[in-house]
Every structure is written in structure tokens, then in C-alpha cells.
Amino acid sequence: MDTTDDDLASTRTALNPMLDATAAILPWISQTPTARFPPELNKRWQSAWAEFADTWRQHGSNDPARFRRSAMLIMSIALESADADCLGLAESLASTADHLEHKTPGNRLQAALHALCDVMLDTSDKHLPQGLEHPHLNERLRHFRDRLETALRPSGKPGERSDVLDRLFVEDAEERLAHMRESLETLPIDIYGIAEECEALIQHAEQIEMWGIYHLGRTVHHLALQLYDASEADLDRAADAIGAQLDLLQQALHAIEY
């Protein structure tokens, strides 16, 4: 079927509104978003974060004075930006600097700082503006402000235990638990070995007020004491009960955060 001039004309007429609308929005699509901050300020912001990341990665908490200088540089630029989220994160970094002058950073604080450095230096998406102009900057700043504040809060652990102390306790307890399982698998059950390891675990748990572990350990120890003079048949029947209590101990140890 041949296309006539009238057909072409009617097609053009039908398409004209769509073509006009497309032409109208093309300038908006190609237009570069208006910068929120002066380019020079954005450049200094990115340089400050590069310096901060280098300070943390190279020196960690071993040079709190250098950490503070890097944090204060970010604070000064945040003040110039007059952006509430920039200031909020800068204040959290200042609090972190105070913390590092007196205490060793816990695992959560270290993880937060490492992640912060990675995100603030991320330039993987070349199509997005970087630094202060990044479209997700404020969301990221709020996230890390909250994360740092959470990591800096005093521990809710009894006696203000340190993360290091908790880790050492868990490592020791897991080793003793492994020995108890080995004693449980011998024929006949080495009930004395279980009682001895469990008694040591109970004492350590009491010293650092790990009361959940303490009471679970007491249950295992009580079972063991009842079986001191038991026959082999009774010991075999008790093996499942002891094993179940050891499983509960294992779960409780895995739940300890440090």
C-alpha cells in the first residue's frame, strides 16, 4: 500500500504535540544541576575527608592529637557550609576525638569510622557529583552521625566492662565448652572433667557479672555433681540433658556483643 502525501501530513500533525513537548523538556534534561556550594569549598571538603581517612587508616587511635586536627578541619568547613547535617556529623567527630584521648575505641566505633571513610571517599559512580554536591550526602551524614553517637554511648554492660574483656571471656569460655563436649563424648562420660571446666567458667562469669552465663553454668555443674557416683547406664541417660545445657551455653556465648 502506497503512502500518500496526505497520510504523511496527517501523521506529522498527530505527532506535533508530542514533539513540541519533548523539545520543551530537553533543555531541562541536559541542564546541569545548580551547585549548592561554592566549588572551592567543595574541593576543600573532599580534601579534608581524604586527610581524615588517611589519619584514621594509618594511625587509628594511636595518635589522638592528629585525629583531632583532622576532625577539626572538617568542622571548620562544615561551619562554612552552614549545612545542619554537615555540622551534625562534624560534632560527632569532635566527640569521637574527645573519646579517643581517654579510651581505646571499641569494635563498633572502629567499624563506624572505617565505614565512614570508605563512604566519604567513594567515587565509584562517575555520573554523580561528588563531595558536598553528592545527591545522597545528607542522608549519609545523618546515618553516620547516628552510628557514631550510638558507638560512643556508655556501655550498658554491668560494671562498664570493656569489649576486650568480653572477647577474652568468650574465647576462654568457648575453649572450656569444647573441653566439656570432649568429656561428654568419652566412654564412660568424664563427669569430673565436665565439673572442673564448668566450675572455672562459673567463677569467671561471676567475676565480670555475666549472670546469664553464670546461671547456665551452675545448671551444668549441678547436673555433674549429681552424677558423681552414677552408674554408666545413668551417665549415658544423662548425656542428652547435659548436651542440651551445653547447647544453651553456646547460644548464650554467641549472643555476647564485643
CSV table of C-alpha atoms in Angstrom, one decimal:
chain,number,residue,atom,x,y,z
A,1,MET,CA,0.0,0.0,0.0
A,2,ASP,CA,1.5,3.4,-1.0
A,3,THR,CA,1.8,6.2,1.4
A,4,THR,CA,0.3,9.4,0.1
A,5,ASP,CA,1.3,13.0,1.0
A,6,ASP,CA,-1.9,13.4,2.8
A,7,ASP,CA,-1.1,10.4,5.1
A,8,LEU,CA,2.3,11.9,5.9
A,9,ALA,CA,0.8,15.3,6.6
A,10,SER,CA,-1.8,13.8,9.0
A,11,THR,CA,0.9,11.8,10.8
A,12,ARG,CA,3.0,14.8,11.3
A,13,THR,CA,0.0,16.7,12.6
A,14,ALA,CA,-0.7,14.0,15.1
A,15,LEU,CA,2.9,13.8,16.3
A,16,ASN,CA,3.4,17.6,16.6
A,17,PRO,CA,2.1,17.9,20.2
A,18,MET,CA,4.4,15.2,21.4
A,19,LEU,CA,7.4,16.6,19.5
A,20,ASP,CA,6.7,20.0,20.9
A,21,ALA,CA,6.5,18.6,24.5
A,22,THR,CA,9.8,16.7,24.0
A,23,ALA,CA,11.5,19.8,22.7
A,24,ALA,CA,10.3,21.8,25.7
A,25,ILE,CA,11.8,19.4,28.3
A,26,LEU,CA,15.1,18.7,26.5
A,27,PRO,CA,16.8,21.8,28.0
A,28,TRP,CA,15.8,20.7,31.5
A,29,ILE,CA,17.1,17.2,30.9
A,30,SER,CA,20.5,18.4,29.7
A,31,GLN,CA,20.9,21.2,32.2
A,32,THR,CA,23.5,20.7,34.9
A,33,PRO,CA,22.0,20.9,38.4
A,34,THR,CA,22.7,24.1,40.2
A,35,ALA,CA,25.6,23.7,42.7
A,36,ARG,CA,24.6,24.1,46.3
A,37,PHE,CA,28.0,25.1,47.5
A,38,PRO,CA,31.0,27.1,46.1
A,39,PRO,CA,33.3,24.8,44.1
A,40,GLU,CA,36.3,25.9,46.2
A,41,LEU,CA,34.5,24.9,49.4
A,42,ASN,CA,33.6,21.5,48.0
A,43,LYS,CA,37.2,20.9,46.9
A,44,ARG,CA,38.4,21.6,50.5
A,45,TRP,CA,35.7,19.4,51.9
A,46,GLN,CA,36.9,16.5,49.8
A,47,SER,CA,40.5,17.1,50.6
A,48,ALA,CA,39.6,17.3,54.4
A,49,TRP,CA,38.0,13.9,54.2
A,50,ALA,CA,40.9,12.4,52.3
A,51,GLU,CA,43.2,13.7,55.1
A,52,PHE,CA,40.8,12.3,57.8
A,53,ALA,CA,40.7,8.9,56.2
A,54,ASP,CA,44.4,8.8,55.8
A,55,THR,CA,44.8,9.7,59.5
A,56,TRP,CA,42.4,7.0,60.7
A,57,ARG,CA,43.7,4.3,58.4
A,58,GLN,CA,47.4,5.0,59.0
A,59,HIS,CA,47.3,5.8,62.7
A,60,GLY,CA,44.0,4.7,64.1
A,61,SER,CA,43.6,5.7,67.7
A,62,ASN,CA,47.4,5.8,68.3
A,63,ASP,CA,47.6,9.5,67.5
A,64,PRO,CA,44.6,11.2,69.1
A,65,ALA,CA,46.1,14.7,68.5
A,66,ARG,CA,46.3,14.1,64.8
A,67,PHE,CA,42.8,12.6,64.7
A,68,ARG,CA,41.5,15.8,66.4
A,69,ARG,CA,43.2,18.1,63.9
A,70,SER,CA,41.6,16.2,61.0
A,71,ALA,CA,38.2,16.3,62.7
A,72,MET,CA,38.5,20.0,63.4
A,73,LEU,CA,39.4,20.7,59.8
A,74,ILE,CA,36.1,19.0,58.8
A,75,MET,CA,34.3,21.0,61.5
A,76,SER,CA,35.7,24.3,60.1
A,77,ILE,CA,34.4,23.5,56.6
A,78,ALA,CA,31.1,22.3,58.0
A,79,LEU,CA,30.7,25.7,59.7
A,80,GLU,CA,31.4,27.5,56.4
A,81,SER,CA,28.8,25.3,54.6
A,82,ALA,CA,26.1,26.2,57.2
A,83,ASP,CA,24.6,22.8,56.5
A,84,ALA,CA,22.9,21.2,59.5
A,85,ASP,CA,23.9,17.7,58.6
A,86,CYS,CA,27.5,18.6,57.9
A,87,LEU,CA,27.6,20.2,61.3
A,88,GLY,CA,25.9,17.3,63.0
A,89,LEU,CA,28.5,14.8,61.7
A,90,ALA,CA,31.4,17.2,62.5
A,91,GLU,CA,30.2,17.4,66.1
A,92,SER,CA,30.1,13.7,66.4
A,93,LEU,CA,33.7,13.5,65.1
A,94,ALA,CA,34.7,16.1,67.7
A,95,SER,CA,33.1,13.9,70.4
A,96,THR,CA,34.9,10.9,68.9
A,97,ALA,CA,38.2,12.8,69.2
A,98,ASP,CA,37.4,13.5,72.9
A,99,HIS,CA,36.7,9.8,73.4
A,100,LEU,CA,40.0,8.7,71.8
A,101,GLU,CA,42.0,10.9,74.1
A,102,HIS,CA,40.9,8.8,77.1
A,103,LYS,CA,39.8,5.4,75.8
A,104,THR,CA,40.6,2.7,73.3
A,105,PRO,CA,37.9,2.6,70.6
A,106,GLY,CA,35.5,-0.4,70.8
A,107,ASN,CA,34.7,-2.6,67.9
A,108,ARG,CA,31.6,-0.7,67.0
A,109,LEU,CA,33.3,2.7,66.9
A,110,GLN,CA,36.2,1.3,64.8
A,111,ALA,CA,33.8,-0.2,62.4
A,112,ALA,CA,31.8,3.0,62.1
A,113,LEU,CA,34.9,5.1,61.4
A,114,HIS,CA,36.2,2.6,58.8
A,115,ALA,CA,32.8,2.6,57.0
A,116,LEU,CA,32.6,6.4,57.2
A,117,CYS,CA,36.0,6.8,55.5
A,118,ASP,CA,35.0,4.3,52.8
A,119,VAL,CA,31.7,6.1,52.0
A,120,MET,CA,33.0,9.6,52.1
A,121,LEU,CA,35.8,8.7,49.7
A,122,ASP,CA,33.6,6.7,47.4
A,123,THR,CA,33.8,8.0,43.8
A,124,SER,CA,32.7,4.8,42.1
A,125,ASP,CA,29.7,6.4,40.3
A,126,LYS,CA,31.4,8.9,38.0
A,127,HIS,CA,28.0,10.2,36.8
A,128,LEU,CA,27.1,11.7,40.2
A,129,PRO,CA,28.5,14.9,41.6
A,130,GLN,CA,30.9,14.3,44.4
A,131,GLY,CA,31.6,15.8,47.8
A,132,LEU,CA,29.2,18.3,49.1
A,133,GLU,CA,27.2,18.0,45.9
A,134,HIS,CA,26.5,14.3,46.2
A,135,PRO,CA,22.8,13.7,46.0
A,136,HIS,CA,22.8,11.3,48.9
A,137,LEU,CA,25.2,13.3,51.1
A,138,ASN,CA,22.8,14.5,53.8
A,139,GLU,CA,21.3,11.0,54.2
A,140,ARG,CA,24.8,9.6,54.6
A,141,LEU,CA,25.8,12.3,57.1
A,142,ARG,CA,22.8,11.6,59.3
A,143,HIS,CA,23.4,7.9,59.1
A,144,PHE,CA,27.0,8.1,60.3
A,145,ARG,CA,26.2,10.8,62.9
A,146,ASP,CA,23.7,8.4,64.5
A,147,ARG,CA,26.1,5.5,64.2
A,148,LEU,CA,29.0,7.4,65.9
A,149,GLU,CA,26.7,8.6,68.6
A,150,THR,CA,25.5,5.1,69.3
A,151,ALA,CA,29.0,3.7,69.4
A,152,LEU,CA,30.1,6.5,71.8
A,153,ARG,CA,27.3,5.9,74.3
A,154,PRO,CA,28.4,4.4,77.6
A,155,SER,CA,28.1,0.6,77.6
A,156,GLY,CA,25.0,-0.8,79.1
A,157,LYS,CA,27.1,-3.8,80.3
A,158,PRO,CA,27.2,-4.3,84.1
A,159,GLY,CA,30.3,-2.8,85.6
A,160,GLU,CA,31.1,-0.9,82.3
A,161,ARG,CA,33.0,-4.0,81.0
A,162,SER,CA,35.2,-3.4,78.1
A,163,ASP,CA,34.8,-5.1,74.7
A,164,VAL,CA,38.3,-6.6,75.1
A,165,LEU,CA,37.3,-8.2,78.4
A,166,ASP,CA,34.2,-9.6,76.9
A,167,ARG,CA,36.1,-11.0,74.0
A,168,LEU,CA,38.7,-12.7,76.3
A,169,PHE,CA,35.9,-14.2,78.4
A,170,VAL,CA,34.1,-15.6,75.4
A,171,GLU,CA,37.3,-17.1,74.0
A,172,ASP,CA,38.1,-18.7,77.3
A,173,ALA,CA,34.5,-19.9,77.8
A,174,GLU,CA,34.3,-21.4,74.3
A,175,GLU,CA,37.6,-23.3,74.9
A,176,ARG,CA,36.2,-24.7,78.2
A,177,LEU,CA,32.9,-25.6,76.5
A,178,ALA,CA,34.9,-27.5,73.9
A,179,HIS,CA,36.6,-29.5,76.6
A,180,MET,CA,33.3,-30.2,78.3
A,181,ARG,CA,31.9,-31.6,75.0
A,182,GLU,CA,35.0,-33.8,74.6
A,183,SER,CA,34.4,-35.1,78.2
A,184,LEU,CA,30.8,-35.8,77.3
A,185,GLU,CA,31.8,-37.9,74.3
A,186,THR,CA,34.1,-40.2,76.1
A,187,LEU,CA,33.0,-43.7,77.3
A,188,PRO,CA,32.1,-43.5,80.1
A,189,ILE,CA,31.4,-39.8,80.4
A,190,ASP,CA,34.2,-37.9,82.1
A,191,ILE,CA,31.9,-36.3,84.6
A,192,TYR,CA,34.8,-34.9,86.7
A,193,GLY,CA,36.2,-33.2,83.6
A,194,ILE,CA,32.9,-31.5,82.9
A,195,ALA,CA,32.5,-30.4,86.5
A,196,GLU,CA,36.0,-29.0,86.7
A,197,GLU,CA,35.8,-26.9,83.5
A,198,CYS,CA,32.3,-25.7,84.4
A,199,GLU,CA,33.4,-24.6,87.8
A,200,ALA,CA,36.1,-22.4,86.3
A,201,LEU,CA,33.6,-21.0,83.8
A,202,ILE,CA,31.2,-20.1,86.6
A,203,GLN,CA,33.9,-18.3,88.6
A,204,HIS,CA,35.0,-16.2,85.6
A,205,ALA,CA,31.4,-15.4,84.7
A,206,GLU,CA,30.7,-14.3,88.3
A,207,GLN,CA,33.8,-12.0,88.3
A,208,ILE,CA,32.6,-10.0,85.4
A,209,GLU,CA,28.9,-10.3,86.3
A,210,MET,CA,27.8,-12.4,83.3
A,211,TRP,CA,24.9,-13.6,85.2
A,212,GLY,CA,23.1,-15.4,82.3
A,213,ILE,CA,26.2,-17.5,81.6
A,214,TYR,CA,26.7,-17.9,85.4
A,215,HIS,CA,23.3,-19.5,85.9
A,216,LEU,CA,23.6,-21.7,82.8
A,217,GLY,CA,26.9,-22.9,84.1
A,218,ARG,CA,25.5,-23.6,87.5
A,219,THR,CA,22.9,-25.8,86.0
A,220,VAL,CA,25.5,-27.9,84.2
A,221,HIS,CA,27.7,-28.0,87.3
A,222,HIS,CA,24.7,-29.2,89.4
A,223,LEU,CA,23.9,-32.0,86.9
A,224,ALA,CA,27.5,-33.1,87.0
A,225,LEU,CA,27.6,-33.2,90.8
A,226,GLN,CA,24.5,-35.4,90.9
A,227,LEU,CA,26.2,-37.9,88.6
A,228,TYR,CA,29.5,-38.3,90.5
A,229,ASP,CA,28.5,-41.8,91.8
A,230,ALA,CA,26.1,-42.7,89.0
A,231,SER,CA,26.4,-45.9,87.0
A,232,GLU,CA,27.5,-45.9,83.4
A,233,ALA,CA,23.9,-46.5,82.3
A,234,ASP,CA,22.7,-43.5,84.3
A,235,LEU,CA,25.6,-41.4,82.8
A,236,ASP,CA,24.5,-42.4,79.3
A,237,ARG,CA,21.0,-41.4,80.0
A,238,ALA,CA,22.1,-38.0,81.4
A,239,ALA,CA,24.3,-37.3,78.4
A,240,ASP,CA,21.4,-35.7,76.4
A,241,ALA,CA,20.4,-33.5,79.2
A,242,ILE,CA,24.0,-32.2,79.7
A,243,GLY,CA,24.4,-31.8,76.0
A,244,ALA,CA,21.3,-29.7,75.8
A,245,GLN,CA,22.6,-27.4,78.6
A,246,LEU,CA,25.9,-27.1,76.8
A,247,ASP,CA,24.0,-26.0,73.6
A,248,LEU,CA,22.3,-23.3,75.6
A,249,LEU,CA,25.6,-22.1,76.9
A,250,GLN,CA,27.0,-22.0,73.4
A,251,GLN,CA,24.0,-19.9,72.2
A,252,ALA,CA,24.4,-17.5,75.1
A,253,LEU,CA,28.1,-17.0,74.3
A,254,HIS,CA,27.3,-16.3,70.7
A,255,ALA,CA,24.8,-13.6,71.8
A,256,ILE,CA,27.5,-11.6,73.6
A,257,GLU,CA,28.4,-8.5,71.7
A,258,TYR,CA,32.0,-7.2,71.8
